[in-house]
PDB file of C-alpha atoms in Angstrom:
ATOM      1  CA  MET A 167     106.371  73.332 103.135  1.00  0.00           C
ATOM      2  CA  LEU A 168     108.972  72.618 100.474  1.00  0.00           C
ATOM      3  CA  ASN A 169     107.443  69.518  98.895  1.00  0.00           C
ATOM      4  CA  ALA A 170     108.604  67.461  95.930  1.00  0.00           C
ATOM      5  CA  ASP A 171     106.590  69.415  93.385  1.00  0.00           C
ATOM      6  CA  MET A 172     107.985  72.724  94.587  1.00  0.00           C
ATOM      7  CA  LEU A 173     111.491  71.273  94.533  1.00  0.00           C
ATOM      8  CA  LEU A 174     111.018  70.236  90.926  1.00  0.00           C
ATOM      9  CA  ASP A 175     109.708  73.716  90.142  1.00  0.00           C
ATOM     10  CA  ALA A 176     112.826  75.150  91.695  1.00  0.00           C
ATOM     11  CA  MET A 177     115.009  72.885  89.550  1.00  0.00           C
ATOM     12  CA  GLN A 178     113.494  74.361  86.404  1.00  0.00           C
ATOM     13  CA  GLY A 179     115.598  77.430  87.117  1.00  0.00           C
ATOM     14  CA  VAL A 180     118.937  75.586  87.457  1.00  0.00           C
ATOM     15  CA  ARG A 181     121.282  77.141  84.958  1.00  0.00           C
ATOM     16  CA  PRO A 182     123.654  74.860  82.971  1.00  0.00           C
ATOM     17  CA  GLU A 183     126.697  76.718  84.284  1.00  0.00           C
ATOM     18  CA  ASN A 184     125.602  75.876  87.820  1.00  0.00           C
ATOM     19  CA  VAL A 185     125.583  72.178  86.967  1.00  0.00           C
ATOM     20  CA  HIS A 186     129.058  72.630  85.470  1.00  0.00           C
ATOM     21  CA  LYS A 187     130.214  74.391  88.636  1.00  0.00           C
ATOM     22  CA  ALA A 188     128.943  71.477  90.675  1.00  0.00           C
ATOM     23  CA  GLU A 189     130.788  69.062  88.390  1.00  0.00           C
ATOM     24  CA  VAL A 190     134.045  70.993  88.722  1.00  0.00           C
ATOM     25  CA  PHE A 191     133.608  71.296  92.463  1.00  0.00           C
ATOM     26  CA  LEU A 192     133.212  67.523  92.730  1.00  0.00           C
ATOM     27  CA  GLY A 193     136.386  67.002  90.654  1.00  0.00           C
ATOM     28  CA  TYR A 194     134.804  65.519  87.579  1.00  0.00           C
ATOM     29  CA  GLY A 195     135.575  66.505  83.978  1.00  0.00           C
ATOM     30  CA  GLU A 196     133.718  66.122  80.753  1.00  0.00           C
ATOM     31  CA  ALA A 197     136.239  63.578  79.501  1.00  0.00           C
ATOM     32  CA  SER A 198     135.570  61.135  82.327  1.00  0.00           C
ATOM     33  CA  GLN A 199     135.432  57.528  81.047  1.00  0.00           C
ATOM     34  CA  SER A 200     133.981  56.021  84.189  1.00  0.00           C
ATOM     35  CA  PRO A 201     132.056  52.763  83.939  1.00  0.00           C
ATOM     36  CA  PRO A 202     128.249  53.078  83.546  1.00  0.00           C
ATOM     37  CA  TYR A 203     127.550  52.434  87.268  1.00  0.00           C
ATOM     38  CA  VAL A 204     130.090  55.066  88.258  1.00  0.00           C
ATOM     39  CA  ARG A 205     128.620  57.515  85.734  1.00  0.00           C
ATOM     40  CA  ARG A 206     125.148  56.965  87.135  1.00  0.00           C
ATOM     41  CA  ARG A 207     126.512  57.561  90.605  1.00  0.00           C
ATOM     42  CA  LEU A 208     128.364  60.622  89.322  1.00  0.00           C
ATOM     43  CA  TRP A 209     125.263  62.194  87.778  1.00  0.00           C
ATOM     44  CA  SER A 210     123.237  61.389  90.865  1.00  0.00           C
ATOM     45  CA  THR A 211     125.807  63.282  92.887  1.00  0.00           C
ATOM     46  CA  ILE A 212     125.851  66.155  90.406  1.00  0.00           C
ATOM     47  CA  LEU A 213     122.036  66.258  90.493  1.00  0.00           C
ATOM     48  CA  VAL A 214     122.099  66.558  94.286  1.00  0.00           C
ATOM     49  CA  ALA A 215     124.683  69.333  94.008  1.00  0.00           C
ATOM     50  CA  ALA A 216     122.551  71.069  91.381  1.00  0.00           C
ATOM     51  CA  ILE A 217     119.527  70.899  93.643  1.00  0.00           C
ATOM     52  CA  LEU A 218     121.545  72.465  96.458  1.00  0.00           C
ATOM     53  CA  ILE A 219     122.741  75.228  94.145  1.00  0.00           C
ATOM     54  CA  SER A 220     119.164  75.765  93.016  1.00  0.00           C
ATOM     55  CA  LEU A 221     117.924  76.096  96.556  1.00  0.00           C
ATOM     56  CA  PHE A 222     120.496  78.786  97.165  1.00  0.00           C
ATOM     57  CA  THR A 223     119.964  80.635  93.909  1.00  0.00           C
ATOM     58  CA  VAL A 224     116.198  80.360  93.323  1.00  0.00           C
ATOM     59  CA  SER A 225     114.522  83.049  95.359  1.00  0.00           C
ATOM     60  CA  ALA A 226     111.580  82.605  97.681  1.00  0.00           C
ATOM     61  CA  TYR A 227     109.592  84.637  95.175  1.00  0.00           C
ATOM     62  CA  ALA A 228     110.188  82.064  92.445  1.00  0.00           C
ATOM     63  CA  LEU A 229     108.916  79.333  94.736  1.00  0.00           C
ATOM     64  CA  GLY A 230     105.892  81.361  95.777  1.00  0.00           C
ATOM     65  CA  LEU A 231     107.137  81.428  99.379  1.00  0.00           C
ATOM     66  CA  PHE A 232     107.582  84.241 101.858  1.00  0.00           C
ATOM     67  CA  GLN A 233     110.671  84.711 103.991  1.00  0.00           C
ATOM     68  CA  ILE A 234     111.038  86.455 107.336  1.00  0.00           C
ATOM     69  CA  SER A 235     114.133  87.987 108.887  1.00  0.00           C
ATOM     70  CA  GLY A 236     114.740  90.321 111.793  1.00  0.00           C
ATOM     71  CA  ARG A 237     117.302  92.698 113.184  1.00  0.00           C
ATOM     72  CA  SER A 238     117.851  94.992 116.134  1.00  0.00           C
ATOM     73  CA  SER A 239     117.239  98.509 114.946  1.00  0.00           C
ATOM     74  CA  LYS A 240     117.199 102.038 116.309  1.00  0.00           C
ATOM     75  CA  GLU A 241     115.795 103.295 113.024  1.00  0.00           C
ATOM     76  CA  SER A 242     113.064 105.902 112.827  1.00  0.00           C
ATOM     77  CA  PHE A 243     110.122 105.213 110.556  1.00  0.00           C
ATOM     78  CA  SER A 244     107.671 107.734 109.187  1.00  0.00           C
ATOM     79  CA  VAL A 245     104.179 106.306 109.520  1.00  0.00           C
ATOM     80  CA  HIS A 246     101.126 107.920 107.958  1.00  0.00           C
ATOM     81  CA  PHE A 247      97.751 107.998 109.684  1.00  0.00           C
ATOM     82  CA  GLU A 248      95.137 109.550 107.427  1.00  0.00           C
ATOM     83  CA  GLU A 249      96.668 113.008 106.748  1.00  0.00           C
ATOM     84  CA  GLN A 250      99.217 112.925 109.569  1.00  0.00           C
ATOM     85  CA  SER A 251     102.816 111.742 109.452  1.00  0.00           C
ATOM     86  CA  ILE A 252     104.300 110.447 112.713  1.00  0.00           C
ATOM     87  CA  GLN A 253     107.860 109.383 113.470  1.00  0.00           C
ATOM     88  CA  TRP A 254     108.318 106.106 115.349  1.00  0.00           C
ATOM     89  CA  ASP A 255     111.595 104.821 116.806  1.00  0.00           C
ATOM     90  CA  SER A 256     111.889 101.036 116.639  1.00  0.00           C
ATOM     91  CA  GLU A 257     113.781  98.623 118.858  1.00  0.00           C
ATOM     92  CA  TYR A 258     113.548  95.646 116.509  1.00  0.00           C
ATOM     93  CA  VAL A 259     112.161  95.133 112.998  1.00  0.00           C
ATOM     94  CA  PHE A 260     110.877  92.080 111.143  1.00  0.00           C
ATOM     95  CA  THR A 261     111.217  92.226 107.352  1.00  0.00           C
ATOM     96  CA  PHE A 262     109.706  89.988 104.696  1.00  0.00           C
ATOM     97  CA  ALA A 263     110.344  88.985 101.092  1.00  0.00           C
ATOM     98  CA  GLY A 264     108.070  87.203  98.683  1.00  0.00           C
ATOM     99  CA  PRO A 265     104.996  87.705  96.481  1.00  0.00           C
ATOM    100  CA  GLU A 266     102.895  90.845  96.640  1.00  0.00           C
ATOM    101  CA  GLU A 267      99.660  89.054  97.498  1.00  0.00           C
ATOM    102  CA  CYS A 268      98.455  86.330  99.834  1.00  0.00           C
ATOM    103  CA  PRO A 269      95.161  84.825 101.035  1.00  0.00           C
ATOM    104  CA  GLU A 270      93.210  86.608 103.743  1.00  0.00           C
ATOM    105  CA  VAL A 271      92.567  84.497 106.856  1.00  0.00           C
ATOM    106  CA  HIS A 272      90.596  84.613 110.064  1.00  0.00           C
ATOM    107  CA  PHE A 273      90.938  82.542 113.221  1.00  0.00           C
ATOM    108  CA  LYS A 274      89.156  80.978 116.186  1.00  0.00           C
ATOM    109  CA  THR A 275      90.536  80.279 119.625  1.00  0.00           C
ATOM    110  CA  THR A 276      90.132  76.894 121.277  1.00  0.00           C
ATOM    111  CA  TRP A 277      91.918  77.577 124.563  1.00  0.00           C
ATOM    112  CA  ALA A 278      91.988  80.333 127.167  1.00  0.00           C
ATOM    113  CA  PRO A 279      93.103  80.367 130.814  1.00  0.00           C
ATOM    114  CA  ASN A 280      89.483  80.877 131.922  1.00  0.00           C
ATOM    115  CA  ASP A 281      85.979  81.282 130.502  1.00  0.00           C
ATOM    116  CA  ASP A 282      85.965  85.055 131.051  1.00  0.00           C
ATOM    117  CA  TYR A 283      89.356  85.709 129.462  1.00  0.00           C
ATOM    118  CA  TRP A 284      88.365  87.421 126.187  1.00  0.00           C
ATOM    119  CA  TYR A 285      86.540  90.712 125.860  1.00  0.00           C
ATOM    120  CA  PRO A 286      84.020  90.842 124.385  1.00  0.00           C
ATOM    121  CA  ALA A 287      83.479  87.136 124.944  1.00  0.00           C
ATOM    122  CA  SER A 288      81.241  86.843 121.871  1.00  0.00           C
ATOM    123  CA  TRP A 289      84.218  87.543 119.592  1.00  0.00           C
ATOM    124  CA  ALA A 290      86.028  84.474 120.857  1.00  0.00           C
ATOM    125  CA  ALA A 291      83.102  82.252 119.881  1.00  0.00           C
ATOM    126  CA  ASP A 292      83.256  83.114 116.187  1.00  0.00           C
ATOM    127  CA  TRP A 293      85.763  83.714 113.407  1.00  0.00           C
ATOM    128  CA  THR A 294      87.645  86.943 113.899  1.00  0.00           C
ATOM    129  CA  GLN A 295      90.840  88.796 112.990  1.00  0.00           C
ATOM    130  CA  LEU A 296      91.321  90.525 116.352  1.00  0.00           C
ATOM    131  CA  LEU A 297      90.910  89.419 119.959  1.00  0.00           C
ATOM    132  CA  GLU A 298      91.818  91.202 123.166  1.00  0.00           C
ATOM    133  CA  GLY A 299      91.918  89.682 126.610  1.00  0.00           C
ATOM    134  CA  ARG A 300      90.558  91.334 129.729  1.00  0.00           C
ATOM    135  CA  GLU A 301      93.084  93.229 131.790  1.00  0.00           C
ATOM    136  CA  LEU A 302      94.961  91.347 134.485  1.00  0.00           C
ATOM    137  CA  TYR A 303      95.890  92.775 137.859  1.00  0.00           C
ATOM    138  CA  ASN A 304      99.653  92.830 138.318  1.00  0.00           C
ATOM    139  CA  GLU A 305     100.483  92.660 142.012  1.00  0.00           C
ATOM    140  CA  GLN A 306     104.121  93.612 141.465  1.00  0.00           C
ATOM    141  CA  PHE A 307     103.219  96.926 139.859  1.00  0.00           C
ATOM    142  CA  ASP A 308      99.784  97.387 141.488  1.00  0.00           C
ATOM    143  CA  ILE A 309      98.211  98.055 138.103  1.00  0.00           C
ATOM    144  CA  TYR A 310      95.863  96.433 135.582  1.00  0.00           C
ATOM    145  CA  MET A 311      97.640  95.462 132.356  1.00  0.00           C
ATOM    146  CA  PRO A 312      96.560  93.991 128.985  1.00  0.00           C
ATOM    147  CA  SER A 313      96.582  90.219 129.239  1.00  0.00           C
ATOM    148  CA  CYS A 314      96.712  89.280 125.557  1.00  0.00           C
ATOM    149  CA  VAL A 315      96.179  90.642 122.045  1.00  0.00           C
ATOM    150  CA  VAL A 316      95.787  88.351 119.025  1.00  0.00           C
ATOM    151  CA  ASP A 317      95.621  89.825 115.522  1.00  0.00           C
ATOM    152  CA  VAL A 318      96.521  89.107 111.909  1.00  0.00           C
ATOM    153  CA  LEU A 319      99.032  90.821 109.636  1.00  0.00           C
ATOM    154  CA  TYR A 320     100.198  89.874 106.139  1.00  0.00           C
ATOM    155  CA  ALA A 321     103.686  89.571 104.669  1.00  0.00           C
ATOM    156  CA  SER A 322     102.466  91.172 101.449  1.00  0.00           C
ATOM    157  CA  GLN A 323     102.223  94.490 103.318  1.00  0.00           C
ATOM    158  CA  PHE A 324     105.949  94.406 104.053  1.00  0.00           C
ATOM    159  CA  VAL A 325     107.584  93.102 100.863  1.00  0.00           C
ATOM    160  CA  ASP A 326     109.750  95.500  98.896  1.00  0.00           C
ATOM    161  CA  GLY A 327     110.979  97.618 101.785  1.00  0.00           C
ATOM    162  CA  GLY A 328     108.349  97.434 104.514  1.00  0.00           C
ATOM    163  CA  ALA A 329     108.729  96.143 108.066  1.00  0.00           C
ATOM    164  CA  MET A 330     106.805  94.990 111.102  1.00  0.00           C
ATOM    165  CA  LEU A 331     108.063  97.225 113.901  1.00  0.00           C
ATOM    166  CA  LEU A 332     108.573  96.332 117.541  1.00  0.00           C
ATOM    167  CA  LEU A 333     108.099  99.651 119.296  1.00  0.00           C
ATOM    168  CA  GLY A 334     108.572 100.396 122.963  1.00  0.00           C
ATOM    169  CA  PHE A 335     109.986  96.970 123.865  1.00  0.00           C
ATOM    170  CA  GLN A 336     113.555  95.711 123.986  1.00  0.00           C
ATOM    171  CA  PRO A 337     113.525  91.997 123.131  1.00  0.00           C
ATOM    172  CA  GLU A 338     115.571  89.355 124.849  1.00  0.00           C
ATOM    173  CA  ASP A 339     116.764  86.324 122.876  1.00  0.00           C
ATOM    174  CA  ILE A 340     114.370  85.534 120.031  1.00  0.00           C
ATOM    175  CA  HIS A 341     113.801  81.794 119.663  1.00  0.00           C
ATOM    176  CA  GLN A 342     112.712  80.337 116.334  1.00  0.00           C
ATOM    177  CA  GLU A 343     111.116  76.922 115.927  1.00  0.00           C
ATOM    178  CA  THR A 344     108.747  75.069 113.618  1.00  0.00           C
ATOM    179  CA  TRP A 345     105.202  74.006 114.423  1.00  0.00           C
ATOM    180  CA  GLY A 346     104.096  71.938 111.448  1.00  0.00           C
ATOM    181  CA  GLU A 347     103.879  74.362 108.505  1.00  0.00           C
ATOM    182  CA  LEU A 348     104.501  77.410 110.685  1.00  0.00           C
ATOM    183  CA  GLN A 349     107.607  79.291 111.648  1.00  0.00           C
ATOM    184  CA  VAL A 350     107.268  80.487 115.236  1.00  0.00           C
ATOM    185  CA  LEU A 351     109.186  83.249 116.985  1.00  0.00           C
ATOM    186  CA  THR A 352     108.935  83.508 120.772  1.00  0.00           C
ATOM    187  CA  PHE A 353     110.559  86.106 122.980  1.00  0.00           C
ATOM    188  CA  SER A 354     110.107  88.245 126.054  1.00  0.00           C
ATOM    189  CA  ALA A 355     110.686  91.981 125.809  1.00  0.00           C
ATOM    190  CA  GLN A 356     110.989  94.656 128.464  1.00  0.00           C
ATOM    191  CA  ALA A 357     108.966  97.800 127.925  1.00  0.00           C
ATOM    192  CA  THR A 358     111.019 100.933 127.365  1.00  0.00           C
ATOM    193  CA  HIS A 359     108.238 103.070 128.855  1.00  0.00           C
ATOM    194  CA  ALA A 360     107.821 103.160 132.641  1.00  0.00           C
ATOM    195  CA  ILE A 361     104.411 102.606 134.186  1.00  0.00           C
ATOM    196  CA  ASP A 362     105.001 104.534 137.420  1.00  0.00           C
ATOM    197  CA  ALA A 363     105.373 108.235 138.152  1.00  0.00           C
ATOM    198  CA  GLU A 364     108.929 107.726 139.415  1.00  0.00           C
ATOM    199  CA  GLN A 365     109.926 106.202 136.050  1.00  0.00           C
ATOM    200  CA  THR A 366     111.439 103.123 137.674  1.00  0.00           C
ATOM    201  CA  GLU A 367     109.073 100.264 136.799  1.00  0.00           C
ATOM    202  CA  PHE A 368     109.412  98.653 133.360  1.00  0.00           C
ATOM    203  CA  PRO A 369     107.203  95.589 132.784  1.00  0.00           C
ATOM    204  CA  THR A 370     108.055  92.642 130.534  1.00  0.00           C
ATOM    205  CA  GLY A 371     105.705  91.382 127.861  1.00  0.00           C
ATOM    206  CA  ASN A 372     105.646  88.005 126.129  1.00  0.00           C
ATOM    207  CA  PHE A 373     105.393  87.534 122.357  1.00  0.00           C
ATOM    208  CA  VAL A 374     104.551  84.551 120.133  1.00  0.00           C
ATOM    209  CA  ILE A 375     104.651  85.309 116.385  1.00  0.00           C
ATOM    210  CA  LEU A 376     103.185  82.676 114.035  1.00  0.00           C
ATOM    211  CA  PHE A 377     104.249  82.936 110.392  1.00  0.00           C
ATOM    212  CA  HIS A 378     103.073  80.798 107.460  1.00  0.00           C
ATOM    213  CA  PRO A 379     105.745  80.941 104.694  1.00  0.00           C
ATOM    214  CA  GLU A 380     103.443  79.509 102.002  1.00  0.00           C
ATOM    215  CA  GLN A 381     100.357  81.603 102.721  1.00  0.00           C
ATOM    216  CA  GLY A 382     102.038  84.753 104.034  1.00  0.00           C
ATOM    217  CA  TRP A 383      99.895  85.467 107.074  1.00  0.00           C
ATOM    218  CA  ILE A 384     101.327  86.490 110.432  1.00  0.00           C
ATOM    219  CA  ILE A 385      99.446  86.106 113.704  1.00  0.00           C
ATOM    220  CA  GLY A 386     100.767  87.827 116.800  1.00  0.00           C
ATOM    221  CA  VAL A 387      99.864  86.512 120.258  1.00  0.00           C
ATOM    222  CA  ARG A 388     101.279  88.850 122.859  1.00  0.00           C
ATOM    223  CA  GLY A 389     100.580  90.476 126.179  1.00  0.00           C
ATOM    224  CA  TYR A 390     101.559  90.696 129.826  1.00  0.00           C
ATOM    225  CA  ASP A 391     100.153  87.263 130.618  1.00  0.00           C
ATOM    226  CA  SER A 392     102.627  84.409 131.069  1.00  0.00           C
ATOM    227  CA  MET A 393     104.583  82.954 128.167  1.00  0.00           C
ATOM    228  CA  GLU A 394     103.007  79.585 128.958  1.00  0.00           C
ATOM    229  CA  ASN A 395      99.540  81.031 128.378  1.00  0.00           C
ATOM    230  CA  MET A 396     100.676  82.856 125.227  1.00  0.00           C
ATOM    231  CA  GLU A 397     101.981  79.612 123.739  1.00  0.00           C
ATOM    232  CA  ARG A 398      98.888  77.601 124.691  1.00  0.00           C
ATOM    233  CA  ILE A 399      96.624  80.219 123.109  1.00  0.00           C
ATOM    234  CA  ALA A 400      98.798  80.226 119.972  1.00  0.00           C
ATOM    235  CA  ARG A 401      98.842  76.436 119.681  1.00  0.00           C
ATOM    236  CA  GLY A 402      95.076  76.321 120.042  1.00  0.00           C
ATOM    237  CA  LEU A 403      94.305  78.722 117.195  1.00  0.00           C
ATOM    238  CA  ILE A 404      92.351  77.443 114.190  1.00  0.00           C
ATOM    239  CA  VAL A 405      93.163  79.466 111.066  1.00  0.00           C
ATOM    240  CA  GLU A 406      91.197  79.351 107.802  1.00  0.00           C
ATOM    241  CA  PRO A 407      91.158  81.443 104.603  1.00  0.00           C
ATOM    242  CA  THR A 408      88.220  83.768 104.047  1.00  0.00           C
ATOM    243  CA  GLY A 409      88.332  83.396 100.264  1.00  0.00           C
ATOM    244  CA  ASN A 410      89.619  86.935  99.766  1.00  0.00           C
ATOM    245  CA  THR A 411      93.069  88.021  98.611  1.00  0.00           C
ATOM    246  CA  VAL A 412      95.250  90.581 100.379  1.00  0.00           C
ATOM    247  CA  ARG A 413      97.548  92.615  98.126  1.00  0.00           C
ATOM    248  CA  GLN A 414     100.426  94.954  98.797  1.00  0.00           C
ATOM    249  CA  SER A 415      98.427  97.740  97.143  1.00  0.00           C
ATOM    250  CA  ASP A 416      95.704  97.361  99.803  1.00  0.00           C
ATOM    251  CA  PHE A 417      97.924  99.003 102.425  1.00  0.00           C
ATOM    252  CA  GLU A 418      98.595 102.704 102.753  1.00  0.00           C
ATOM    253  CA  ASN A 419     101.796 102.090 104.742  1.00  0.00           C
ATOM    254  CA  PRO A 420     104.499  99.444 104.334  1.00  0.00           C
ATOM    255  CA  TYR A 421     104.814  99.350 108.143  1.00  0.00           C
ATOM    256  CA  ALA A 422     102.753  97.931 110.989  1.00  0.00           C
ATOM    257  CA  PHE A 423     103.299  97.548 114.705  1.00  0.00           C
ATOM    258  CA  CYS A 424     104.009  94.513 116.849  1.00  0.00           C
ATOM    259  CA  ASP A 425     103.079  95.866 120.285  1.00  0.00           C
ATOM    260  CA  ILE A 426     100.725  95.203 123.205  1.00  0.00           C
ATOM    261  CA  TYR A 427      98.510  98.239 122.762  1.00  0.00           C
ATOM    262  CA  ILE A 428      99.814 100.064 125.826  1.00  0.00           C
ATOM    263  CA  GLY A 429     102.023 103.074 126.364  1.00  0.00           C
TER     264      GLY A 429
END
C-alpha cells in the first residue's frame, strides 16, 4: 500500500521545476506579496500539487512497487522448453513493471467446496505453491473437466519485456478490484479449443488473479468450477513468505502461462 513513508520517499524525487510548474499552473508568481496566512495556504496548495506531480513522475520502480497492465493480443511468443523453441499464440497478455526481485511465497487453502476437492488431499493440508482440484463432471458436455488450479507466479519474471500469457481462452470483461493490499482481476473466458469431435462445444473457464503490488507475487485461481467457488477459494488463501528471494535471472523465459492445464 502507498503509506506515508513511501509517499515521503516519492517526494524526494520531486524536481524544483515541477514545483515551479505547479505554481504557474495555480496562477501564482514569485513576486506574490500575499499575507502570511495566504502564503501558508499557497504553499500548502503547491505542496499538494507537487505531490500529485511526483506520483505521476516517480516510477513504480522508484517506490519499490510492481505494476500490472493487460491488453488483448494476437501476438505470437517464442517459448523455450529445455532445448526446444515453441511458438504460442496469445489471446490476452498481462505485463508487469517494477524491481527485478521479490520475496518467494507459499500458500495454504482454508476453504473448498467439499472435503475431497483437492488432489492429492495431503497437499491442501500444508504449505504449497501448486494445488489442483479433482475433475468435475460437466453434464452439459458429458465430460470430466479440471475444477481448479492454484499456483504462484512472480512479477520479477516478467519485468523488462516479459508477459503472462492467456492462451487458448478469449476473455470477457476483466473486472479489477482491491482486496486489502491485493489487486484482483476476475473474468470468465471461453476456450478457443473445442472439446468435442464435431468442433462445436467450447467451454468457459473462470479466472481470479491475485496480485500483490508491494511483494510482486501473483496467484492464479482458475478452472471450470463456478466463479463463486473460485472467489471463495481465493479469499480463503493464506499467503506467507518462505524467506527466499526470487530474481528475474532465476527464469529461463520471460513468459509464463495463465491457463487451466487443458487442451
